[in-house]
Amino acid sequence: RRAAMLAELLTYGFPTLGDLPTEKTRVMLIWGTNPAYSGRPYMIHGKLADAKEKGVKFIVVDPRKTPTAAMLADIHLRPRPATTAALAAGIMHVIFEEGLHDRAFCERWIYGIDELQNYVREFTPERVEKITWVPADQITAAARLYAASGPGGLMVGPQGTTHDLNATNNHRAILMIPAICGYIDIPGGIPKPSQPLEGMAAWFDGPPKFSMRKKLDEMKANRLDRKEFPVWSEKFWEVQTNHLVEWIKAGKVKALLAWGFSTMIWPQTHEYQQAIASLEFSMAVDYFYRPWTHDYLDLVLPAAMNFERLAPFAFFGRQIFGRTPLKPQGECKEDWQIALEIGTRLGYPDIFFNGDVEAACNDILGMWSLTYDDLRNNQKKGVTIPPQGPELFKKYETGKIRLDGKPGFPTPSAKIEAVSLVLQKHDYPALCEYKEPMAVTHEFPLVLISGSRVPYITHSKWREDAPWLFELQRHALLTIHPKDAAKRNIKRGDDVILKTPYGQMTATAKPTILVPAGVIGVEHGWKDANVNELIPRRFDPISGFPPFKEVICEVVKT
């Protein structure tokens, strides 16, 4: 989520993955996400289907033929992976050339609009077709439908467009499409909530109000990621850890405390495993012992399950819910309990509430004059914090978006930034420019999308802990287009070797039209088929994210 949020903060000044269509929405752009499998909030796909029944048009952008695309799309664009910025530029080219943009909004509220318009002028649909594989007439049709049928909404994914070497500017390019159409903070467009829950929503200004903001600011000068990823370091309070290997080898990191942690999140996993094993001390908290991670640590503490936890409470909009937990089994303790007890034993009992989880929750709930007892007494319906005023739109005109109360957006220019002043300051491409992804070769003629989802497994959770899941799937599946499979004499169920310039693994083949020709899809998180070992330790210089959805590859039958 953070990589997408970084692009959003640099462009709009506030985080958004878009939202569900409202009664005013006439067209939706869904890019790089499949709400049918991984939507938020709960049952979101059904609400999208309801909107379609009411006449909302849908443009879905995804290389795969997902259930979302199959059920909703009036136009389905299937680009070559990692060519997001080129496709977005092609759509904007048509919108500008045909005068479909909101000229008044662009001139008043978009910084760098002339530079953007000049940049996309070269991205004709015909040129973009050669780059992205998306037919030129589909690009033109999508641009016309979205810009001429408004108000238009947006839904983007937190991973699909941010796992390549041009991640930040690829995602920024998507965000500029609704911006030039004037769909920001209007009824039926991309909302910026007028009344977010006080104390929790100003993420563009740092962590929540209850956090130790002053201490975090004091520590910024000592952050290890400050030089390698300066934009990330400026915008986020979490450290970008992809250079952990180098920091450990240099003696800059000597200990690690981890909760719900897997070494398989990283490219070239074995390098992180070896580095972590060399630490002076390391600890993890988890439900189960997972060898690919815990074999390299000094201590593993048993975590309480979800139904055994008091914290954290949940909030949905302005509604807050608590829990009545079961007694944890054996020596298990909930995450907050372990963290608070560690802090207390390190000599900071006042800061860590003497290890009392409910006291820590009450400290946060006090922002709204609540205690956990209030949540217990309203467990089914939750507690709703009344808004302080009505829902408002075009708040950039009245100073209701910026923290200082001035008109505009919470960016350095006070406008939506087609040219990012933060990126410019750090000598990165300030426009949402297209960068050519890894080029296929004779040896590696295909493109790999790793991290493909199936609806019954979230990441690697429970896969080897709930035996019934093995009844559904026992091995890592490799999806390949039937034409590509036929060229390689590969049939359904065959064992195949997936090769990249950086490694290889074995998987079970599944020929399917759900992936386009030239593209391979593989799930992540299988201990005996860890696709991230096939990904290089190269990173988008702005977000620091690796190219999980860009690497060239080949598939051969074993």
Coordinates of C-alpha atoms in Angstrom, one line a residue:
R1 CA 0.0 0.0 0.0
R2 CA 2.8 2.4 0.8
A3 CA 4.2 2.5 -2.7
A4 CA 0.8 3.5 -4.1
M5 CA 0.4 6.0 -1.3
L6 CA 3.7 7.6 -2.1
A7 CA 2.5 8.3 -5.6
E8 CA -0.8 9.7 -4.3
L9 CA 0.9 12.0 -1.8
L10 CA 3.3 13.3 -4.5
T11 CA 0.4 13.9 -6.9
Y12 CA -2.7 14.8 -5.0
G13 CA -1.2 15.5 -1.5
F14 CA -3.5 13.0 0.1
P15 CA -3.8 9.2 -0.1
T16 CA -6.6 7.5 -2.0
L17 CA -7.1 4.3 -3.9
G18 CA -10.3 5.7 -5.2
D19 CA -13.6 4.5 -3.9
L20 CA -16.9 2.8 -4.8
P21 CA -19.2 4.5 -7.3
T22 CA -21.9 6.6 -5.9
E23 CA -25.3 7.6 -7.3
K24 CA -23.7 10.4 -9.2
T25 CA -20.9 8.2 -10.8
R26 CA -21.4 7.5 -14.5
V27 CA -18.1 5.7 -15.4
M28 CA -15.4 3.9 -13.4
L29 CA -11.8 3.3 -14.2
I30 CA -10.5 0.2 -12.4
W31 CA -6.7 -0.2 -12.9
G32 CA -4.5 -3.0 -11.6
T33 CA -6.8 -4.4 -9.0
N34 CA -9.3 -7.3 -8.9
P35 CA -11.9 -6.5 -6.3
A36 CA -13.6 -9.9 -6.9
Y37 CA -10.6 -11.5 -5.1
S38 CA -9.1 -8.8 -3.0
G39 CA -11.5 -6.0 -2.6
R40 CA -12.0 -3.6 0.2
P41 CA -14.3 -3.0 2.0
Y42 CA -16.1 -6.4 2.4
M43 CA -18.2 -7.6 -0.5
I44 CA -17.1 -4.7 -2.7
H45 CA -17.5 -6.6 -5.9
G46 CA -21.2 -7.0 -5.3
K47 CA -21.5 -3.3 -4.9
L48 CA -19.7 -2.8 -8.2
A49 CA -22.1 -5.2 -9.9
D50 CA -25.0 -3.2 -8.4
A51 CA -23.6 -0.1 -10.0
K52 CA -23.3 -1.7 -13.4
E53 CA -26.9 -2.8 -13.2
K54 CA -27.8 0.9 -12.6
G55 CA -25.9 1.9 -15.8
V56 CA -22.4 2.8 -14.7
K57 CA -19.8 2.1 -17.4
F58 CA -16.6 0.3 -16.5
I59 CA -13.1 0.5 -18.0
V60 CA -10.9 -2.3 -16.5
V61 CA -7.1 -2.2 -17.0
D62 CA -5.4 -5.5 -16.2
P63 CA -3.2 -7.9 -18.3
R64 CA -5.2 -10.8 -16.9
K65 CA -8.8 -11.6 -17.7
T66 CA -9.9 -11.4 -14.1
P67 CA -13.5 -11.9 -12.7
T68 CA -13.7 -8.2 -12.3
A69 CA -12.9 -7.6 -16.0
A70 CA -15.1 -10.5 -17.2
M71 CA -18.1 -9.4 -15.2
L72 CA -17.9 -5.6 -15.2
A73 CA -15.8 -4.3 -18.1
D74 CA -17.4 -2.4 -21.0
I75 CA -13.8 -1.9 -22.2
H76 CA -11.0 -4.2 -21.0
L77 CA -7.5 -3.0 -21.7
R78 CA -4.8 -5.7 -21.3
P79 CA -1.4 -4.0 -21.3
R80 CA 2.1 -5.5 -21.3
P81 CA 3.2 -5.4 -17.7
A82 CA 5.2 -2.4 -16.5
T83 CA 4.0 -0.1 -19.3
T84 CA 1.4 1.7 -17.2
A85 CA 2.8 5.2 -17.8
A86 CA 2.7 4.8 -21.5
L87 CA -0.9 3.6 -21.6
A88 CA -1.9 6.4 -19.3
A89 CA -0.1 8.9 -21.5
G90 CA -1.9 7.4 -24.6
I91 CA -5.3 7.9 -22.9
M92 CA -4.4 11.5 -21.9
H93 CA -3.2 12.2 -25.4
V94 CA -6.7 11.4 -26.8
I95 CA -8.4 13.4 -24.0
F96 CA -6.2 16.5 -24.7
E97 CA -6.3 16.2 -28.5
E98 CA -10.1 15.9 -28.6
G99 CA -10.6 18.7 -26.0
L100 CA -12.3 16.4 -23.5
H101 CA -10.3 17.6 -20.5
D102 CA -11.7 20.1 -17.9
R103 CA -9.7 23.1 -19.2
A104 CA -10.7 25.4 -16.3
F105 CA -9.7 22.9 -13.6
C106 CA -6.4 22.0 -15.4
E107 CA -5.4 25.7 -15.7
R108 CA -6.3 26.6 -12.1
W109 CA -5.5 23.5 -10.1
I110 CA -2.8 21.4 -11.9
Y111 CA 0.8 22.4 -11.5
G112 CA 2.8 21.5 -14.7
I113 CA -0.2 21.0 -16.9
D114 CA 1.5 22.5 -20.0
E115 CA 4.5 20.2 -19.5
L116 CA 2.2 17.2 -19.1
Q117 CA 0.2 18.1 -22.3
N118 CA 3.4 18.5 -24.2
Y119 CA 4.8 15.2 -22.9
V120 CA 1.8 13.1 -23.8
R121 CA 1.5 14.7 -27.3
E122 CA 4.1 12.1 -28.6
F123 CA 2.1 9.2 -27.2
T124 CA -0.4 8.6 -30.0
P125 CA -2.6 5.6 -29.7
E126 CA -0.7 3.9 -32.5
R127 CA 2.7 4.4 -30.8
V128 CA 1.2 3.3 -27.5
E129 CA -0.1 0.1 -29.1
K130 CA 3.4 -0.9 -30.0
I131 CA 4.6 -0.2 -26.5
T132 CA 1.7 -1.7 -24.5
W133 CA 0.1 -4.3 -26.9
V134 CA -3.3 -2.5 -26.3
P135 CA -5.0 -1.9 -29.7
A136 CA -5.1 1.8 -30.6
D137 CA -8.8 1.8 -31.1
Q138 CA -9.4 0.5 -27.6
I139 CA -7.2 3.2 -26.1
T140 CA -9.2 5.9 -28.0
A141 CA -12.5 4.3 -27.0
A142 CA -11.5 4.1 -23.3
A143 CA -10.3 7.8 -23.3
R144 CA -13.6 9.0 -24.8
L145 CA -15.8 6.9 -22.6
Y146 CA -14.0 8.0 -19.4
A147 CA -13.7 11.7 -20.2
A148 CA -17.0 12.3 -21.9
S149 CA -19.3 10.2 -19.7
G150 CA -18.4 11.7 -16.3
P151 CA -18.5 12.1 -13.4
G152 CA -15.9 9.4 -13.3
G153 CA -14.6 7.4 -10.4
L154 CA -11.4 5.4 -9.9
M155 CA -10.2 2.3 -8.2
V156 CA -6.5 1.4 -8.2
G157 CA -4.6 -1.4 -6.5
P158 CA -1.8 -1.0 -4.0
Q159 CA 0.4 -3.6 -5.7
G160 CA -0.5 -4.2 -9.4
T161 CA 1.0 -0.9 -10.6
T162 CA 3.8 -0.4 -8.1
H163 CA 5.9 -3.5 -8.5
D164 CA 8.3 -2.5 -11.3
L165 CA 11.3 -0.3 -11.7
N166 CA 9.2 2.8 -12.7
A167 CA 6.6 2.2 -10.0
T168 CA 6.0 5.6 -8.6
N169 CA 5.7 7.5 -11.9
N170 CA 3.7 4.7 -13.4
H171 CA 1.1 5.0 -10.6
R172 CA 1.2 8.8 -10.8
A173 CA 0.4 8.6 -14.5
I174 CA -2.9 6.8 -13.7
L175 CA -3.8 9.5 -11.1
M176 CA -3.4 12.2 -13.7
I177 CA -6.2 10.8 -15.9
P178 CA -9.1 11.7 -13.6
A179 CA -7.3 14.9 -12.6
I180 CA -7.3 16.3 -16.1
C181 CA -11.0 15.4 -16.4
G182 CA -11.7 17.4 -13.2
Y183 CA -13.1 14.4 -11.3
I184 CA -11.3 15.2 -8.0
D185 CA -13.4 15.8 -5.0
I186 CA -16.7 16.2 -6.8
P187 CA -19.9 14.1 -6.4
G188 CA -19.5 10.8 -8.2
G189 CA -15.7 11.3 -8.7
I190 CA -12.7 10.7 -6.5
P191 CA -13.7 11.7 -3.0
K192 CA -11.6 13.3 -0.3
P193 CA -13.8 12.7 2.8
S194 CA -14.9 16.0 4.4
Q195 CA -15.2 14.5 7.9
P196 CA -12.6 11.8 8.4
L197 CA -12.3 10.3 11.9
E198 CA -10.4 13.0 13.9
G199 CA -6.9 12.0 14.8
M200 CA -6.7 9.1 12.4
A201 CA -7.0 10.5 8.9
A202 CA -4.2 13.1 8.3
W203 CA -1.7 10.5 7.0
F204 CA -0.2 13.0 4.5
D205 CA 1.0 14.9 7.6
G206 CA 2.6 12.0 9.3
P207 CA 1.4 9.1 11.6
P208 CA -1.8 9.3 13.6
K209 CA -2.2 11.9 16.3
F210 CA -1.6 9.5 19.1
S211 CA 1.8 8.5 17.9
M212 CA 5.1 9.9 19.2
R213 CA 5.3 12.4 16.3
K214 CA 7.9 14.6 17.9
K215 CA 10.2 11.6 18.6
L216 CA 9.8 10.3 15.1
D217 CA 10.7 13.6 13.7
E218 CA 13.8 13.8 15.9
M219 CA 14.9 10.4 14.6
K220 CA 14.5 11.3 10.9
A221 CA 18.1 12.5 10.6
N222 CA 19.4 9.1 11.6
R223 CA 17.2 7.0 9.3
L224 CA 19.1 4.4 7.3
D225 CA 17.0 5.0 4.2
R226 CA 17.5 8.7 4.1
K227 CA 20.2 8.7 1.4
E228 CA 19.1 5.7 -0.6
F229 CA 15.4 6.6 -0.8
P230 CA 15.1 10.3 0.1
V231 CA 11.6 10.8 -1.2
W232 CA 10.3 7.8 0.7
S233 CA 12.1 9.0 3.8
E234 CA 10.6 12.4 3.5
K235 CA 7.0 11.2 3.2
F236 CA 6.8 8.2 5.4
W237 CA 7.7 7.3 9.0
E238 CA 8.5 3.7 8.2
V239 CA 12.0 2.9 7.0
Q240 CA 12.2 1.3 3.5
T241 CA 13.9 -2.0 4.4
N242 CA 14.9 -3.3 1.0
H243 CA 18.6 -2.5 1.7
L244 CA 18.5 -4.4 5.0
V245 CA 21.2 -6.8 3.6
E246 CA 23.7 -4.0 3.1
W247 CA 22.9 -2.4 6.5
I248 CA 23.4 -5.6 8.4
K249 CA 26.7 -6.3 6.6
A250 CA 27.9 -2.8 7.4
G251 CA 27.0 -3.2 11.1
K252 CA 24.3 -0.6 11.0
V253 CA 21.6 -3.0 12.0
K254 CA 22.4 -5.5 14.8
A255 CA 19.0 -6.7 16.1
L256 CA 15.5 -7.3 14.7
L257 CA 12.1 -7.6 16.3
A258 CA 9.4 -8.8 13.9
W259 CA 5.7 -9.5 14.0
G260 CA 3.9 -11.5 11.3
F261 CA 7.1 -11.6 9.3
S262 CA 8.2 -13.6 6.3
T263 CA 11.6 -13.5 4.6
M264 CA 9.9 -14.5 1.3
I265 CA 8.6 -10.9 0.9
W266 CA 12.0 -9.9 -0.5
P267 CA 13.7 -10.6 -3.9
Q268 CA 16.6 -12.9 -3.7
T269 CA 15.2 -14.2 -0.4
H270 CA 18.3 -16.2 0.5
E271 CA 20.4 -13.0 0.8
Y272 CA 18.0 -11.6 3.5
Q273 CA 18.0 -15.0 5.3
Q274 CA 21.7 -15.1 5.5
A275 CA 22.0 -11.5 6.6
I276 CA 19.3 -11.9 9.3
A277 CA 21.0 -15.1 10.6
S278 CA 24.2 -13.0 11.2
L279 CA 22.5 -10.5 13.5
E280 CA 23.4 -10.3 17.2
F281 CA 19.8 -10.9 18.1
S282 CA 16.5 -11.5 16.3
M283 CA 13.0 -12.4 17.3
A284 CA 9.7 -13.0 15.6
V285 CA 6.1 -13.3 16.7
D286 CA 3.9 -15.7 14.7
Y287 CA 1.1 -18.2 14.8
F288 CA 3.1 -21.1 13.5
Y289 CA 6.7 -22.0 13.0
R290 CA 7.7 -21.3 9.4
P291 CA 11.2 -22.7 8.6
W292 CA 11.9 -20.3 5.7
T293 CA 11.9 -17.5 8.2
H294 CA 12.2 -18.8 11.7
D295 CA 15.2 -21.1 11.1
Y296 CA 17.2 -17.9 10.8
L297 CA 16.1 -16.2 14.0
D298 CA 17.1 -16.6 17.7
L299 CA 13.6 -16.6 19.2
V300 CA 10.1 -17.2 18.1
L301 CA 7.2 -16.2 20.4
P302 CA 3.7 -17.7 19.9
A303 CA 1.1 -15.1 18.8
A304 CA -2.6 -15.1 19.9
M305 CA -5.1 -15.6 17.1
N306 CA -7.5 -12.9 16.0
F307 CA -10.3 -14.1 18.3
E308 CA -7.9 -14.1 21.2
R309 CA -6.9 -10.4 20.9
L310 CA -8.2 -7.3 22.5
A311 CA -6.3 -4.9 20.3
P312 CA -6.4 -3.3 17.9
F313 CA -10.0 -2.1 17.8
A314 CA -11.4 -1.6 14.3
F315 CA -12.7 1.5 12.7
F316 CA -14.7 1.8 9.4
G317 CA -15.2 5.5 8.5
R318 CA -16.5 7.0 11.6
Q319 CA -17.6 3.7 13.2
I320 CA -15.5 2.0 15.9
F321 CA -15.8 -1.6 17.0
G322 CA -14.1 -3.5 19.9
R323 CA -13.8 -7.2 20.8
T324 CA -14.5 -9.6 23.6
P325 CA -11.5 -11.9 23.1
L326 CA -11.2 -15.6 24.1
K327 CA -8.4 -16.6 26.5
P328 CA -5.2 -17.3 24.5
Q329 CA -4.1 -20.9 24.3
G330 CA -0.9 -22.0 26.1
E331 CA 1.8 -19.4 26.2
C332 CA 0.3 -17.3 23.4
K333 CA 0.0 -13.5 23.8
E334 CA -1.4 -10.9 21.5
D335 CA 0.9 -8.7 19.5
W336 CA 0.3 -5.6 21.5
Q337 CA 0.9 -7.4 24.7
I338 CA 4.3 -8.7 23.6
A339 CA 5.3 -5.2 22.3
L340 CA 4.2 -3.4 25.4
E341 CA 5.9 -5.9 27.7
I342 CA 9.2 -5.6 25.8
G343 CA 9.0 -1.8 26.0
T344 CA 8.3 -2.0 29.7
R345 CA 11.2 -4.4 30.4
L346 CA 13.5 -2.1 28.4
G347 CA 12.9 0.5 31.1
Y348 CA 10.0 2.6 29.6
P349 CA 6.9 1.5 31.6
D350 CA 5.2 4.9 31.3
I351 CA 5.5 5.0 27.6
F352 CA 4.4 1.4 27.2
F353 CA 1.5 1.5 29.7
N354 CA 3.1 -1.0 32.1
G355 CA 2.3 -3.7 29.6
D356 CA -1.5 -3.0 29.8
V357 CA -3.1 -3.5 26.4
E358 CA -6.5 -2.0 27.4
A359 CA -4.8 1.1 28.8
A360 CA -3.0 1.5 25.5
C361 CA -6.3 1.3 23.6
N362 CA -7.9 3.7 26.0
D363 CA -5.2 6.2 25.4
I364 CA -6.2 6.3 21.7
L365 CA -9.9 6.1 22.3
G366 CA -9.6 9.1 24.5
M367 CA -9.3 11.2 21.4
W368 CA -13.0 10.6 21.0
S369 CA -13.9 10.6 24.7
L370 CA -14.3 6.8 24.6
T371 CA -13.0 3.9 26.6
Y372 CA -12.9 0.2 25.7
D373 CA -15.9 -0.3 27.9
D374 CA -17.9 1.8 25.5
L375 CA -16.9 -0.5 22.7
R376 CA -17.8 -3.6 24.8
N377 CA -21.3 -2.2 25.5
N378 CA -21.8 -1.6 21.8
Q379 CA -20.1 -4.5 20.3
K380 CA -22.6 -5.5 17.6
K381 CA -23.4 -2.0 16.3
G382 CA -20.2 -0.3 17.2
V383 CA -19.8 3.3 18.3
T384 CA -20.4 6.0 15.7
I385 CA -18.6 9.3 16.1
P386 CA -20.9 12.0 14.7
P387 CA -19.4 14.1 12.0
Q388 CA -18.8 17.8 12.8
G389 CA -20.5 18.9 9.6
P390 CA -22.0 17.9 6.3
E391 CA -20.1 16.2 3.4
L392 CA -18.6 18.9 1.2
F393 CA -17.1 18.9 -2.2
K394 CA -14.5 20.9 -4.1
K395 CA -12.9 21.6 -0.7
Y396 CA -9.7 22.7 -2.5
E397 CA -11.5 25.9 -3.3
T398 CA -12.4 26.7 0.4
G399 CA -9.3 25.5 2.3
K400 CA -10.9 22.4 3.7
I401 CA -8.2 20.0 2.4
R402 CA -5.0 21.7 3.5
L403 CA -4.1 21.5 7.2
D404 CA -3.3 25.2 7.1
G405 CA -6.8 26.1 6.0
K406 CA -5.6 27.8 2.8
P407 CA -7.2 27.0 -0.6
G408 CA -5.6 24.3 -2.7
F409 CA -4.2 20.8 -2.3
P410 CA -1.7 19.6 0.4
T411 CA 1.3 19.7 -2.0
P412 CA 4.2 22.1 -2.2
S413 CA 2.5 24.0 -5.1
A414 CA -1.0 23.8 -3.5
K415 CA -2.1 22.1 -6.7
I416 CA -2.3 18.6 -8.1
E417 CA 1.2 18.1 -9.3
A418 CA 1.7 16.8 -12.8
V419 CA 5.3 18.0 -12.2
S420 CA 6.2 16.9 -8.6
L421 CA 8.2 19.5 -6.8
V422 CA 9.4 16.9 -4.3
L423 CA 10.7 14.7 -7.1
Q424 CA 12.3 17.7 -8.7
K425 CA 14.0 18.6 -5.5
H426 CA 15.6 15.2 -5.2
D427 CA 16.6 15.1 -9.0
Y428 CA 14.1 12.4 -10.1
P429 CA 11.9 12.7 -13.2
A430 CA 9.3 15.1 -12.0
L431 CA 6.7 14.3 -14.7
C432 CA 5.0 10.9 -14.7
E433 CA 7.3 9.7 -17.5
Y434 CA 7.3 6.3 -19.1
K435 CA 10.4 4.2 -18.6
E436 CA 10.9 1.2 -20.9
P437 CA 10.8 -2.0 -18.8
M438 CA 13.1 -5.0 -19.1
A439 CA 13.3 -6.0 -22.8
V440 CA 12.5 -9.6 -23.7
T441 CA 15.3 -11.6 -25.4
H442 CA 15.6 -14.8 -27.4
E443 CA 16.5 -16.6 -24.2
F444 CA 13.8 -15.0 -22.1
P445 CA 10.9 -14.1 -24.4
L446 CA 8.1 -13.9 -21.8
V447 CA 7.2 -11.5 -19.0
L448 CA 6.6 -12.6 -15.5
I449 CA 3.8 -11.4 -13.2
S450 CA 4.5 -12.7 -9.7
G451 CA 2.1 -12.4 -6.8
S452 CA -1.0 -13.5 -8.7
R453 CA -3.9 -14.1 -6.3
V454 CA -6.4 -16.9 -5.9
P455 CA -9.5 -16.2 -3.7
Y456 CA -8.9 -18.8 -1.1
I457 CA -5.3 -17.8 -0.1
T458 CA -4.2 -14.4 1.1
H459 CA -0.4 -14.1 0.4
S460 CA 1.0 -17.3 2.1
K461 CA -1.4 -17.3 5.1
W462 CA -2.7 -20.7 6.2
R463 CA -1.6 -22.4 3.1
E464 CA 0.4 -25.0 5.0
D465 CA -1.3 -24.6 8.3
A466 CA -4.9 -25.5 7.2
P467 CA -4.8 -29.0 5.5
W468 CA -8.1 -28.5 3.7
L469 CA -6.4 -25.8 1.6
F470 CA -4.2 -28.5 0.1
E471 CA -7.4 -30.2 -1.1
L472 CA -7.9 -27.2 -3.3
Q473 CA -4.3 -26.8 -4.4
R474 CA -1.1 -28.7 -3.5
H475 CA 1.5 -26.9 -5.7
A476 CA 2.5 -23.6 -7.0
L477 CA 0.6 -23.0 -10.3
L478 CA 2.1 -21.3 -13.3
T479 CA -0.5 -19.8 -15.6
I480 CA 0.5 -19.6 -19.3
H481 CA -1.5 -18.7 -22.4
P482 CA -2.4 -21.8 -24.5
K483 CA -0.5 -20.5 -27.5
D484 CA 2.7 -20.2 -25.4
A485 CA 2.1 -23.6 -23.9
A486 CA 1.6 -25.2 -27.2
K487 CA 4.9 -23.8 -28.6
R488 CA 6.6 -25.5 -25.6
N489 CA 4.6 -28.8 -25.7
I490 CA 3.2 -28.0 -22.2
K491 CA -0.1 -29.4 -21.1
R492 CA -2.2 -28.9 -18.0
G493 CA -0.7 -30.5 -14.9
D494 CA 2.8 -30.8 -16.4
D495 CA 5.8 -30.0 -14.2
V496 CA 7.6 -27.0 -15.7
I497 CA 10.7 -25.0 -14.9
L498 CA 10.3 -21.2 -14.8
K499 CA 13.6 -19.4 -15.5
T500 CA 14.6 -15.8 -15.3
P501 CA 18.1 -14.3 -15.6
Y502 CA 18.3 -14.4 -11.8
G503 CA 17.1 -18.0 -10.9
Q504 CA 14.7 -20.8 -11.6
M505 CA 12.0 -22.8 -9.9
T506 CA 9.6 -25.7 -10.6
A507 CA 5.8 -25.3 -10.8
T508 CA 2.7 -27.0 -12.2
A509 CA 1.5 -25.6 -15.5
K510 CA -2.0 -24.3 -16.0
P511 CA -2.6 -23.2 -19.6
T512 CA -5.4 -20.5 -19.6
I513 CA -6.6 -17.5 -21.5
L514 CA -6.7 -15.6 -18.2
V515 CA -3.2 -14.4 -19.0
P516 CA -2.4 -12.9 -22.4
A517 CA 0.1 -14.4 -24.8
G518 CA 3.6 -13.4 -23.7
V519 CA 2.9 -13.2 -20.0
I520 CA 3.3 -15.8 -17.2
G521 CA 1.6 -15.6 -13.9
V522 CA 2.9 -17.2 -10.6
E523 CA 1.7 -17.0 -7.0
H524 CA 4.1 -16.1 -4.3
G525 CA 4.7 -17.6 -0.9
W526 CA 5.3 -21.3 -1.7
K527 CA 8.3 -22.5 0.4
D528 CA 9.4 -25.0 -2.3
A529 CA 8.7 -22.7 -5.2
N530 CA 9.6 -19.2 -4.0
V531 CA 9.1 -17.0 -7.1
N532 CA 10.9 -14.1 -5.3
E533 CA 14.2 -15.9 -5.7
L534 CA 13.8 -15.2 -9.4
I535 CA 13.5 -11.5 -8.9
P536 CA 16.6 -9.3 -8.9
R537 CA 17.5 -6.9 -6.0
R538 CA 16.9 -3.9 -8.2
F539 CA 14.5 -1.2 -7.0
D540 CA 12.5 1.7 -8.2
P541 CA 14.7 4.6 -7.0
I542 CA 11.7 6.6 -5.7
S543 CA 9.7 4.0 -3.8
G544 CA 12.4 1.4 -3.3
F545 CA 10.1 -1.4 -4.6
P546 CA 11.4 -4.4 -6.6
P547 CA 10.2 -5.5 -10.1
F548 CA 7.9 -8.3 -9.1
K549 CA 5.8 -7.6 -12.3
E550 CA 8.4 -6.8 -14.9
V551 CA 11.1 -9.6 -15.1
I552 CA 11.7 -11.4 -18.3
C553 CA 11.5 -15.2 -18.2
E554 CA 11.2 -18.5 -20.1
V555 CA 9.2 -21.7 -19.3
V556 CA 10.4 -25.2 -20.2
K557 CA 8.9 -28.6 -19.6
T558 CA 10.8 -30.8 -17.1

